[in-house]
Coordinates of C-alpha atoms in Angstrom, one line a residue:
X1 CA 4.4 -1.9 -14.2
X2 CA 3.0 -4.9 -13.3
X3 CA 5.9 -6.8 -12.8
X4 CA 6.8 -4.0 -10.4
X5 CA 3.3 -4.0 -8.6
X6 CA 3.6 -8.3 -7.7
X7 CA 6.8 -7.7 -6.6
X8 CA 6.1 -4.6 -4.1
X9 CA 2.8 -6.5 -3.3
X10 CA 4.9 -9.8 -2.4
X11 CA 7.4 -7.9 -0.4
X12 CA 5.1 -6.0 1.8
X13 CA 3.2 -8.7 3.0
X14 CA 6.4 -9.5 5.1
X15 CA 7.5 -6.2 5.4
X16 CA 6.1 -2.8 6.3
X17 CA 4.2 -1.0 3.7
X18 CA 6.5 1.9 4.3
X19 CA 9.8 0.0 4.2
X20 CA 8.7 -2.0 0.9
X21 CA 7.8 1.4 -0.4
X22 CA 11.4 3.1 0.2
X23 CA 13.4 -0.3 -1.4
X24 CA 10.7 -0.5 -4.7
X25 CA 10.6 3.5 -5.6
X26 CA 14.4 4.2 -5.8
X27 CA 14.6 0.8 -8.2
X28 CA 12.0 2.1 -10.2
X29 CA 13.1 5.7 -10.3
X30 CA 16.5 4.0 -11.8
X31 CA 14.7 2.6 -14.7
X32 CA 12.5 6.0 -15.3
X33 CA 16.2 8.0 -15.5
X34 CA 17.0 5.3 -17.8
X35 CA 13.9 5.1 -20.3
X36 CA 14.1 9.1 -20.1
X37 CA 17.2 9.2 -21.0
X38 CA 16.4 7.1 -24.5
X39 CA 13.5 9.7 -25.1
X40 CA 15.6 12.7 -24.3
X41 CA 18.4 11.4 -26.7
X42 CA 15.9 10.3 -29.5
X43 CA 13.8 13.3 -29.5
X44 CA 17.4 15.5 -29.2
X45 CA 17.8 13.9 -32.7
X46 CA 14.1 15.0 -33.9
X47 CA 13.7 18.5 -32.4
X48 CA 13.8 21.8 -34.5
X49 CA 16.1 24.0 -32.9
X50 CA 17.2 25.2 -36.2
X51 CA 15.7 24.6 -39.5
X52 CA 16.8 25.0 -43.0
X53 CA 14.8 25.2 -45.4
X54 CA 15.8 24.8 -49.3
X55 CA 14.4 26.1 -52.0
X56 CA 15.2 23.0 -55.0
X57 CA 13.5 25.5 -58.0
X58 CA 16.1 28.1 -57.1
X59 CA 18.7 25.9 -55.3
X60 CA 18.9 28.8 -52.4
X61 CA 19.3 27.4 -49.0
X62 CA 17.3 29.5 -46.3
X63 CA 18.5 29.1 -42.8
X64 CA 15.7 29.8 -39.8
X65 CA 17.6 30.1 -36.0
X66 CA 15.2 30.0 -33.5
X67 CA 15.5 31.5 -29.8
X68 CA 18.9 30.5 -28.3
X69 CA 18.4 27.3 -25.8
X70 CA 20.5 25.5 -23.3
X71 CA 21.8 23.1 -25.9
X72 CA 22.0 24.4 -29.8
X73 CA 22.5 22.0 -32.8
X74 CA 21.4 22.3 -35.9
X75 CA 19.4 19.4 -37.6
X76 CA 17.6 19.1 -40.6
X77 CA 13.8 18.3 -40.4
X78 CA 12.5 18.7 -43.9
X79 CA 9.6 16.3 -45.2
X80 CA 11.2 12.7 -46.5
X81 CA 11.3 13.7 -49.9
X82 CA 13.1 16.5 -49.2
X83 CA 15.6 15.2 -47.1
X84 CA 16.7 12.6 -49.9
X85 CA 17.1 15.5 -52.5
X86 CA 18.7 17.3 -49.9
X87 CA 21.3 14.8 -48.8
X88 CA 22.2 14.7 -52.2
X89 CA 23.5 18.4 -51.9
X90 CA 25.0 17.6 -49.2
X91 CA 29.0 16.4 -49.5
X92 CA 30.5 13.9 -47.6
X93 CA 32.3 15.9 -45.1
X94 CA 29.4 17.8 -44.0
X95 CA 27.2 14.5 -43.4
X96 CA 30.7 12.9 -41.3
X97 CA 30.0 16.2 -39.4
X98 CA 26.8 16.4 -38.5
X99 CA 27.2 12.5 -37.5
X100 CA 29.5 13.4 -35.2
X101 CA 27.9 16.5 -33.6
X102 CA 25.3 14.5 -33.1
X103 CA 27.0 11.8 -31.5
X104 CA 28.7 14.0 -29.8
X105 CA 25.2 15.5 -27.8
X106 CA 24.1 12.3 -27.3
X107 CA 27.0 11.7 -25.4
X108 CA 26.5 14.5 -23.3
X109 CA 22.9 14.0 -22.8
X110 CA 24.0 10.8 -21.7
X111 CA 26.8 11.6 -19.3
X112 CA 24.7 14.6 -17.5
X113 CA 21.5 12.1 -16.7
X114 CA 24.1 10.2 -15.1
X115 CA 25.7 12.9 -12.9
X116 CA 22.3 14.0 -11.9
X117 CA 20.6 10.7 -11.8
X118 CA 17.6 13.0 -12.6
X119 CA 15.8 14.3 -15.1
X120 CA 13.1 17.5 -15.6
X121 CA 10.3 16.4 -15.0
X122 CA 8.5 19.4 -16.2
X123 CA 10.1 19.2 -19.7
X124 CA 9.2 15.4 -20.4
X125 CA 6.4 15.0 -23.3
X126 CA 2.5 14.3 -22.0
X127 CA 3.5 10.7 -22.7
X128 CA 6.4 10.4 -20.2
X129 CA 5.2 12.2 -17.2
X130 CA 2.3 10.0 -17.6
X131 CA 4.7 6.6 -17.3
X132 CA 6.4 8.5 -14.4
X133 CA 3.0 9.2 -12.3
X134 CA 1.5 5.8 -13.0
X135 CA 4.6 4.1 -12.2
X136 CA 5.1 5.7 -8.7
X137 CA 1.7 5.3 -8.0
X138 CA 1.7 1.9 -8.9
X139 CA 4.1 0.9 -6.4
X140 CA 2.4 2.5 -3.5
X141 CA -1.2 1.5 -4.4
X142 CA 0.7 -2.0 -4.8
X143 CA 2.0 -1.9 -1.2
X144 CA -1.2 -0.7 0.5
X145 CA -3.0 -3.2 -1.3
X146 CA -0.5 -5.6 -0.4
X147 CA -0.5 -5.4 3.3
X148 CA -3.8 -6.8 4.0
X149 CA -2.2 -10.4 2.3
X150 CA -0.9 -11.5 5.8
X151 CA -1.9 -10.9 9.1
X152 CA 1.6 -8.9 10.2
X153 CA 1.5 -7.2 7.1
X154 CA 0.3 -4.2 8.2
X155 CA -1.3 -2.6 11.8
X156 CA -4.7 -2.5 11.3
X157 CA -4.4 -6.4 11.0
X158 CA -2.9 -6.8 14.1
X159 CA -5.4 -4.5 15.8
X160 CA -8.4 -6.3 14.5
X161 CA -6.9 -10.0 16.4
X162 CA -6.0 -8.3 19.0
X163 CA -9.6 -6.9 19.5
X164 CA -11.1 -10.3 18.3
X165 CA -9.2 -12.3 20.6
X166 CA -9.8 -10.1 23.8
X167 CA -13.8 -10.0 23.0
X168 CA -13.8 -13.8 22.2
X169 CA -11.1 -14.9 24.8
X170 CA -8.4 -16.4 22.7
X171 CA -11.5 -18.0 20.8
X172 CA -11.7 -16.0 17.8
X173 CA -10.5 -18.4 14.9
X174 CA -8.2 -15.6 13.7
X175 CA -4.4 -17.2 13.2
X176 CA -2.0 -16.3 10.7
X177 CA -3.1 -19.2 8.5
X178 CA -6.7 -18.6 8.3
X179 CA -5.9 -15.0 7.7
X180 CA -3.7 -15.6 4.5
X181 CA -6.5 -17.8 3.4
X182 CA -9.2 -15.0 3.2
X183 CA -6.8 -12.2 2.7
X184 CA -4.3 -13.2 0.2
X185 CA -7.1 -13.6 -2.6
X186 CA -8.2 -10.4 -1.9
X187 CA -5.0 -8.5 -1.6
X188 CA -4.2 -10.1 -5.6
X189 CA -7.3 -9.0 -7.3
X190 CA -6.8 -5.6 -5.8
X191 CA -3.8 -5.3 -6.8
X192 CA -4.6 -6.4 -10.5
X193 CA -7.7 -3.9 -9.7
X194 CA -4.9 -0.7 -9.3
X195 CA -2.9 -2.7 -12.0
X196 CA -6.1 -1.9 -14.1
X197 CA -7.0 1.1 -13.7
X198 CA -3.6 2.5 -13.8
X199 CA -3.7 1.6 -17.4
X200 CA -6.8 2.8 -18.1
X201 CA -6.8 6.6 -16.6
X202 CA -3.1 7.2 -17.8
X203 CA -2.6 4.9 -21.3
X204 CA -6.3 4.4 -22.1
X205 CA -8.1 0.6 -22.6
X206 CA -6.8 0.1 -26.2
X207 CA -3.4 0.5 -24.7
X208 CA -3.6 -2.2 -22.0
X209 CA -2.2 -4.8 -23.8
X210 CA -0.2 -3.5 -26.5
X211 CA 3.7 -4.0 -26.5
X212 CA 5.8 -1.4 -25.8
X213 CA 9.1 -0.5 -27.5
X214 CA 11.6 -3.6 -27.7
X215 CA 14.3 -1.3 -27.2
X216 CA 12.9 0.7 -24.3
X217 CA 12.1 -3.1 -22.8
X218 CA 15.6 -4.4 -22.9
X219 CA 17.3 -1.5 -21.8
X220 CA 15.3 -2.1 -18.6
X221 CA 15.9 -5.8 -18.7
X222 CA 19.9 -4.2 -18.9
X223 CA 19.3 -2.2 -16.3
X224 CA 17.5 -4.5 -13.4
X225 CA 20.4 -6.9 -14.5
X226 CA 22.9 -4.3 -13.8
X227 CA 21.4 -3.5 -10.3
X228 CA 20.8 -7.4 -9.5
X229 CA 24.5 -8.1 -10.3
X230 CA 26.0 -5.7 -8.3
X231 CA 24.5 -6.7 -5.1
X232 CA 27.0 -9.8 -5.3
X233 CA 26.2 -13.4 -4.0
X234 CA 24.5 -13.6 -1.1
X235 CA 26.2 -13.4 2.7
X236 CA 26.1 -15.7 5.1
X237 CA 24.0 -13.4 7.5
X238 CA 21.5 -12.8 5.1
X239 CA 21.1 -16.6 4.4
X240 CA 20.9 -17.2 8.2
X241 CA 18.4 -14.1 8.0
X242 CA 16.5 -15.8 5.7
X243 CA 16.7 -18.7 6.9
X244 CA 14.9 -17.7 10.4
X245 CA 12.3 -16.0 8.4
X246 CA 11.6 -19.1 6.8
X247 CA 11.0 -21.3 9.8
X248 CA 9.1 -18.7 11.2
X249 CA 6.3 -18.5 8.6
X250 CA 6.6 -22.4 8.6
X251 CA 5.8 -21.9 12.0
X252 CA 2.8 -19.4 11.6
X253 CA 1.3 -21.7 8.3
X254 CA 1.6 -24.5 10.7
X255 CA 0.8 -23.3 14.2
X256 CA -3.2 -23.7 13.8
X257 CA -3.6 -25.0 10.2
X258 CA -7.5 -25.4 10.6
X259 CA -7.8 -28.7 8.9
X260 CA -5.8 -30.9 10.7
X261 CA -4.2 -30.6 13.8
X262 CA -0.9 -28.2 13.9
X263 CA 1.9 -28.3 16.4
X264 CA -0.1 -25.9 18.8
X265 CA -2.1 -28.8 19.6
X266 CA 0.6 -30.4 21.5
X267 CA 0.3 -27.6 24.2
X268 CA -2.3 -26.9 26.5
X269 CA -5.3 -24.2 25.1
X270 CA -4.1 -20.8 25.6
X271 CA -0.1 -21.2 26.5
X272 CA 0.7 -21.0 22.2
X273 CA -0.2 -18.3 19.8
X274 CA 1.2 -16.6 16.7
X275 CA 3.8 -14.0 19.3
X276 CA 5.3 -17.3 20.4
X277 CA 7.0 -18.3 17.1
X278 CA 7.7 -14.8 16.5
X279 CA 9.3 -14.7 20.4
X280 CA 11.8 -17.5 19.6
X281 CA 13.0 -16.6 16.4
X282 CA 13.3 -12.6 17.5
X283 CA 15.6 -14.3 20.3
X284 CA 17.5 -16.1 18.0
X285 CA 18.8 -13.5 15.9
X286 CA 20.6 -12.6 19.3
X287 CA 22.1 -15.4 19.5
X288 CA 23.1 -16.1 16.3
X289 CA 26.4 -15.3 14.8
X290 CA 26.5 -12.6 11.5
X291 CA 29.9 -15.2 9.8
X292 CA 31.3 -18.2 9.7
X293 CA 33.6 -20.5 12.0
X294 CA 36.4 -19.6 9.9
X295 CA 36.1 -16.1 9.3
X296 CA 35.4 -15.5 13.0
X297 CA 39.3 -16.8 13.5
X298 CA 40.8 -13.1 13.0
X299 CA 37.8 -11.7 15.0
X300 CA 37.4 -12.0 18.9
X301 CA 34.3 -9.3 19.2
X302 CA 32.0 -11.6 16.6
X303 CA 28.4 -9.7 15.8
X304 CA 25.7 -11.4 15.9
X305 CA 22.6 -11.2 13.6
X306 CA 20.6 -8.4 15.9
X307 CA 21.9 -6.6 19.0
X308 CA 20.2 -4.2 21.4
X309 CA 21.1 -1.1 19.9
X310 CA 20.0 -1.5 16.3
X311 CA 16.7 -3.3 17.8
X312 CA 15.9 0.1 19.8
X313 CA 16.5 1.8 16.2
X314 CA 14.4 -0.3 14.4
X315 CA 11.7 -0.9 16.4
X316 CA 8.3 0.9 16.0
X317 CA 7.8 1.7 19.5
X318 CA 4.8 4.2 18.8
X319 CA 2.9 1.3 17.2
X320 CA 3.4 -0.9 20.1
X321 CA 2.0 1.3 22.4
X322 CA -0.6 1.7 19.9
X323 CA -1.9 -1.2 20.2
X324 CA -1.8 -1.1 23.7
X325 CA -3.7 1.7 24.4
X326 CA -6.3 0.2 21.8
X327 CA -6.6 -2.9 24.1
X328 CA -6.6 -1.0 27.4
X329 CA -9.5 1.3 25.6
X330 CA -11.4 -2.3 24.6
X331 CA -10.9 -3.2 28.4
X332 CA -12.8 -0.1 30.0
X333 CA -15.4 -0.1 27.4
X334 CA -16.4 -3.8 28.7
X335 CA -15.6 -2.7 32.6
X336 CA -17.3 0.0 32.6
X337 CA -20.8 -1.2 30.8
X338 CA -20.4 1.2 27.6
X339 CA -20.4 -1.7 25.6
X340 CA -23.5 -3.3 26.5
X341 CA -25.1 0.0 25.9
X342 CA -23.7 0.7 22.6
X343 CA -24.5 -2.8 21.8
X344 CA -28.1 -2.6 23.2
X345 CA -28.6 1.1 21.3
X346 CA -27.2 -0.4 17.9
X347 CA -29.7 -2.9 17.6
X348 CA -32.2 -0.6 15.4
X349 CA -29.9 -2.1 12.5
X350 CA -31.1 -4.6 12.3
X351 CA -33.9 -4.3 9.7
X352 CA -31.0 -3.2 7.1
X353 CA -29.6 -5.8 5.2
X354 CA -26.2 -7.4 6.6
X355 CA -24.0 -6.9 3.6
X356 CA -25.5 -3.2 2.7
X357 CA -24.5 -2.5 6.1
X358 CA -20.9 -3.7 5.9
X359 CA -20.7 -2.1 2.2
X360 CA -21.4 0.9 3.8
X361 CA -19.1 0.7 6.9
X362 CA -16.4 -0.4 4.8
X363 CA -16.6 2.8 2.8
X364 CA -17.0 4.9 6.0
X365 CA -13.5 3.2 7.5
X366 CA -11.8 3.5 4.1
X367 CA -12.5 7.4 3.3
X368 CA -11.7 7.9 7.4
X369 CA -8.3 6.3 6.9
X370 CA -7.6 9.4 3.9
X371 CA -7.1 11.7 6.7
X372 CA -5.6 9.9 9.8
X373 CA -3.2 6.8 10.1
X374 CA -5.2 3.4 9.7
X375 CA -4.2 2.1 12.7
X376 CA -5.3 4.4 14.5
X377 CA -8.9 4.3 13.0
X378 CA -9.1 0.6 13.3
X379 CA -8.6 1.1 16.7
X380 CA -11.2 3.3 17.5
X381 CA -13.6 1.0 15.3
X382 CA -13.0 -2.3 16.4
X383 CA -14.4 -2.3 20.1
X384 CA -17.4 -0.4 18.3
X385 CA -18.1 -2.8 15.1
X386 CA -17.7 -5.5 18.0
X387 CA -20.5 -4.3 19.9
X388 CA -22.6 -3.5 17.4
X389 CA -22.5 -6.8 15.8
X390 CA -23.4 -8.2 19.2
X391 CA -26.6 -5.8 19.2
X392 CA -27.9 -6.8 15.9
X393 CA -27.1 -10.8 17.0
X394 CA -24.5 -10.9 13.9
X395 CA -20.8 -12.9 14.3
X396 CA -18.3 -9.8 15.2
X397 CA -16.1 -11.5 12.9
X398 CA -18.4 -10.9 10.3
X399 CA -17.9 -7.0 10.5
X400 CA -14.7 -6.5 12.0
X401 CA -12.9 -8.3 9.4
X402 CA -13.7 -6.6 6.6
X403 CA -13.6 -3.5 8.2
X404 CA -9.7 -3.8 9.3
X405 CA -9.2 -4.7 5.6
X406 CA -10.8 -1.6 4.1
X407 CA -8.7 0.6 7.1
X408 CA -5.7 -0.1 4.1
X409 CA -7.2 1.2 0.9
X410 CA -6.1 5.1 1.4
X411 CA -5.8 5.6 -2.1
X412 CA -6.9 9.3 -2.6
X413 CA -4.4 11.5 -0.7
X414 CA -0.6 11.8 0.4
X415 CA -1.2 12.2 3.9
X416 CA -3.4 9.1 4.0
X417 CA -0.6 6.3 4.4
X418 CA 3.3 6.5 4.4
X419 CA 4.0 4.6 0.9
X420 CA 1.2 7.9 -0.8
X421 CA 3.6 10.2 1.0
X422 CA 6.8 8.7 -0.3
X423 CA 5.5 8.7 -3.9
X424 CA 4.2 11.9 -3.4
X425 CA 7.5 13.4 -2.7
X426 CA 9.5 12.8 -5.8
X427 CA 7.5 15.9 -7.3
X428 CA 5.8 13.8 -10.1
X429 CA 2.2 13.6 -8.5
X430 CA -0.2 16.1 -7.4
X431 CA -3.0 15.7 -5.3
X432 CA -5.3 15.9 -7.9
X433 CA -3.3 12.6 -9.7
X434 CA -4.0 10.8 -7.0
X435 CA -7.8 11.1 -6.7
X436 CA -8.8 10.6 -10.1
X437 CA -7.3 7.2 -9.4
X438 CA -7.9 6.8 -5.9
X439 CA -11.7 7.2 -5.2
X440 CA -12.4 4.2 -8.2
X441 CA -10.0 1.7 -6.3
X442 CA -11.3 3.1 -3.5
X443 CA -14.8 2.0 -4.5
X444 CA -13.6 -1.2 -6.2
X445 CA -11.6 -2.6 -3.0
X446 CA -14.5 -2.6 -0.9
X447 CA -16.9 -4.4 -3.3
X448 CA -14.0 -6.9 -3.5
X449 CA -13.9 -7.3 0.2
X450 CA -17.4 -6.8 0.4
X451 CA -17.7 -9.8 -1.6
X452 CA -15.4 -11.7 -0.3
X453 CA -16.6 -12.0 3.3
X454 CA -20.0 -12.9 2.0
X455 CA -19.0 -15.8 -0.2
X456 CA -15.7 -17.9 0.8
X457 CA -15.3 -16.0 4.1
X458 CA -18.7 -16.8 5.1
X459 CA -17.7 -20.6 4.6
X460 CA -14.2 -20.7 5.9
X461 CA -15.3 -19.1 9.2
X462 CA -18.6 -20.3 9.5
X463 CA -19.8 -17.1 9.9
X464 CA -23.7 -17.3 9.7
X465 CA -23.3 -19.5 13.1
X466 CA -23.5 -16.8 15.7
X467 CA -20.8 -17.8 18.6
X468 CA -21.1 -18.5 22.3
X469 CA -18.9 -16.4 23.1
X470 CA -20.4 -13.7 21.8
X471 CA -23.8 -14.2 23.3
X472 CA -24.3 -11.6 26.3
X473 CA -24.6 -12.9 29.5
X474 CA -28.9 -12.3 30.8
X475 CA -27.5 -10.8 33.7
X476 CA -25.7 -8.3 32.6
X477 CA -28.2 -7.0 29.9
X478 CA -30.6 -7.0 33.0
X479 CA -28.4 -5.2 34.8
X480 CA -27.9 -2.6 32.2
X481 CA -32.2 -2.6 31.7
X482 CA -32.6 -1.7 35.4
X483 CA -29.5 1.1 35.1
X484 CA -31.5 2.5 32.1
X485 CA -34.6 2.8 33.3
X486 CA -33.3 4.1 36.4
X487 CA -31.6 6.9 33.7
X488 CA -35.0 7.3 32.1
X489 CA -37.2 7.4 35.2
X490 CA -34.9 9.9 36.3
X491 CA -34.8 12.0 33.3
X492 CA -38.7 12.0 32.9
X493 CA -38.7 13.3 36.8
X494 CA -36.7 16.0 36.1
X495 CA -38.4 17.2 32.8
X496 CA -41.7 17.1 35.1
X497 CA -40.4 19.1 37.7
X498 CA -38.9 21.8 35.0
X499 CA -42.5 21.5 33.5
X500 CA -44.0 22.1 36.7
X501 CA -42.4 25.0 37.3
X502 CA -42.4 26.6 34.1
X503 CA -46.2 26.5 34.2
X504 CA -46.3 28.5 37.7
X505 CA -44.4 31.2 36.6
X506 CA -46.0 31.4 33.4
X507 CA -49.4 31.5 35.9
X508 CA -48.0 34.7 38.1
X509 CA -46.7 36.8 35.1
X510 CA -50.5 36.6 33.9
X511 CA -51.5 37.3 37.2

């Protein structure tokens, strides 16, 4: 399980969360058929469908059928003594036949899990449909999780640069580099977190550690081997492929390193940023050829890595505009003087200690996201969290990072994030499965997170420096003083004048 959770966590921080989910859960549901497929044979071989019972004082043989079932064989289940004594009854031709009966279900167990590629769930032992919920909860809690490792991992990361770099004009510190640095360590002790308590709810804590059965381990060593060889050697479009994606993280590490001077540096401020890199190799795949010299001999019409059409497929088009209605939202909040105000009202925070406050508005984002997309609450947030860190003089970065991070840990329901509803699909789970496990990580990720941007965060980003461009211009906050008082002024007239009149006809009814 936790070979499968690193993997699924590795994978989605370069690749959506609900894409990574859809490659690791098939994989793993091969290896479930497989492992049931051992139990259901071995316990074929221990179950009492019909007993005999032998009486060795009176050498009678007593024969007990129970009720008729899909499958009928008979097989002796007496204690161990008794099935010594009673194998020596036995002759050699009946045990030849019972061998073969036997070998004969087996193989028919065998050949039906493979036509169906399934198994009943319902008729597993507790033991089994145990492995089968913590295993496909283990991949999506590993892909959630996994997605905050990287700053295109997932959308609410996106949202939160977008918003940062809008507020803090390009400013912000916020690059694909310095985000894997603060990010990546938190999205690995979450994921060992799930990893965790996965064991614990479904196997128990003595259990954690304790080896399997061999057998059961290198049948699934047999059959990840299987899978692996049958995909062949690699092609050469998906070495270009990966290839491109190579130089493009190369590009992102290497863009704005922090600590020395990256390749950005040799442009002027503002004309490079992380969609550049992304640009150019997006471009390239266009351009690219999908074969060789050689084998494009025999073919005039040669494909190239990406065309038009199966970019319009692929692309998540409601996300883009997403993003762009977030931005355009950001935009007339800051036009139209909400955000001053907001920021102005929020400032009675700030008797409350900083990181109670961003324990607590973690927790708020993180049980939002259970019942709408996370992108979509980080979008509403952001421009909020913003100005509310400008009203209690704290760096926005300080809250809004932690904040998009927690958007990701939906952990409790199926309609909370795409990889939940995917798990949640195959029939194994039920809603209840998934909040006995979900509201601890829940509660666990955001005192990771919580932690984290108040101990290396706060030093990588410098975050108890409050920025210039965050301070609020004097005119515009006197502005905004002279537009509310004029509000007030106006409000206090016309609760007079209702006062006024009140009083009058409160004076002629008496009269």
């Amino acid at each position: 399980m936790l070979g499968f959770m690193l993997t699924t966590a590795f994978l989605s921080m370069w690749v959506s969360n609900t894409a990574t989910t859809s490659m690791m859960i098939p994989i793993a549901q091969a290896v479930l058929t497989q492992l049931m497929d051992m139990r259901i044979s071995h316990n074929k071989n221990k179950n009492v469908l019909a007993t005999q019972k032998v009486d060795i004082n009176s050498g009678k043989q007593e024969s007990l059928v129970l009720p008729e079932l899909d499958t009928v064989e008979i097989i002796i289940t007496p204690e161990d003594q008794d099935v010594k004594e009673f194998t020596n009854h036995q002759s050699e031709q009946d045990q030849i036949a019972d061998q073969q009966e036997s070998f004969e279900l087996e193989t028919l167990v065998k050949q039906k899990v493979r036509e169906e590629e399934d198994f009943d769930f319902e008729a597993l032992d507790p033991e089994s449909q145990k492995l089968c919920k913590a295993m496909l909860l283990s991949i999506c809690y590993a892909a959630n999780c996994g997605g905050v490792g990287t700053l295109t991992g997932t959308g609410p990361n996106l949202v939160m640069k977008g918003q940062a770099d809008l507020i803090a004009d390009g400013k912000s510190g916020i690059t694909f580099a310095t985000w894997f640095v603060f990010a990546f360590p938190v999205a690995v002790i979450n994921v060992l977190l799930a990893w965790l308590c996965l064991q614990v709810v479904y196997f128990g804590v003595r259990n954690i550690f304790k080896s399997g059965d061999k057998s059961e381990g290198e049948q699934v060593k047999k059959i990840i081997q299987n899978q692996y060889d049958s995909l062949g050697s690699m092609s050469f479009a998906e070495k270009a492929v990966m290839c491109h994606f190579v130089i493009l993280v190369l590009c992102w590490f290497t863009l704005e390193p922090e600590f020395v001077p990256g390749w950005g540096s040799l442009f002027k401020h503002g004309y490079i940023n992380d969609a550049v890199p992304a640009m150019v190799i997006a471009c390239l795949l266009f351009v690219f050829p999908s074969s060789r010299k050689q084998d494009r001999a025999h073919d005039q019409t040669c494909r190239t890595l990406l065309d038009w059409k199966m970019f319009n497929r692929k692309l998540p088009w409601g996300v883009a505009l997403l993003l762009g209605g977030g931005f355009a939202l950001a935009h007339a909040c800051k036009e139209s003087g909400l955000s001053l105000w907001l920021a102005q009202q929020m400032g009675i925070m700030t008797g409350i200690p900083t990181w109670i406050m961003i324990a607590i508005i973690c927790l708020i984002i993180s049980l939002s996201t259970e019942v709408t997309t996370n992108t979509a609450v980080c979008t509403i947030f952001m421009p909020i969290l913003a100005d509310l860190a400008k009203g209690i003089h704290v760096h926005p970065i300080y809250i809004m990072f932690p904040a998009a991070i927690s958007s990701s840990f939906a952990f409790m329901l199926p309609v909370a994030t795409p990889p939940n509803t995917i798990a949640f699909s195959y029939g194994y789970l039920k809603i209840v499965d998934m909040v006995k496990v979900g509201w601890i990580l829940n509660l666990l990720c955001v005192m990771v997170v919580t932690l984290a941007i108040n101990t290396w965060g706060m030093a990588y980003f410098r975050l108890d420096v409050y920025p210039d461009w965050a301070v609020i211009p004097q005119d515009s906050l006197a502005l905004l003083n002279t537009t509310h008082s004029d509000v007030v002024n106006h409000t206090l007239i016309d609760d007079s004048r209702d006062n006024f009149n009140d009083n009058i006809t409160s004076l002629f009814n008496i009269g």
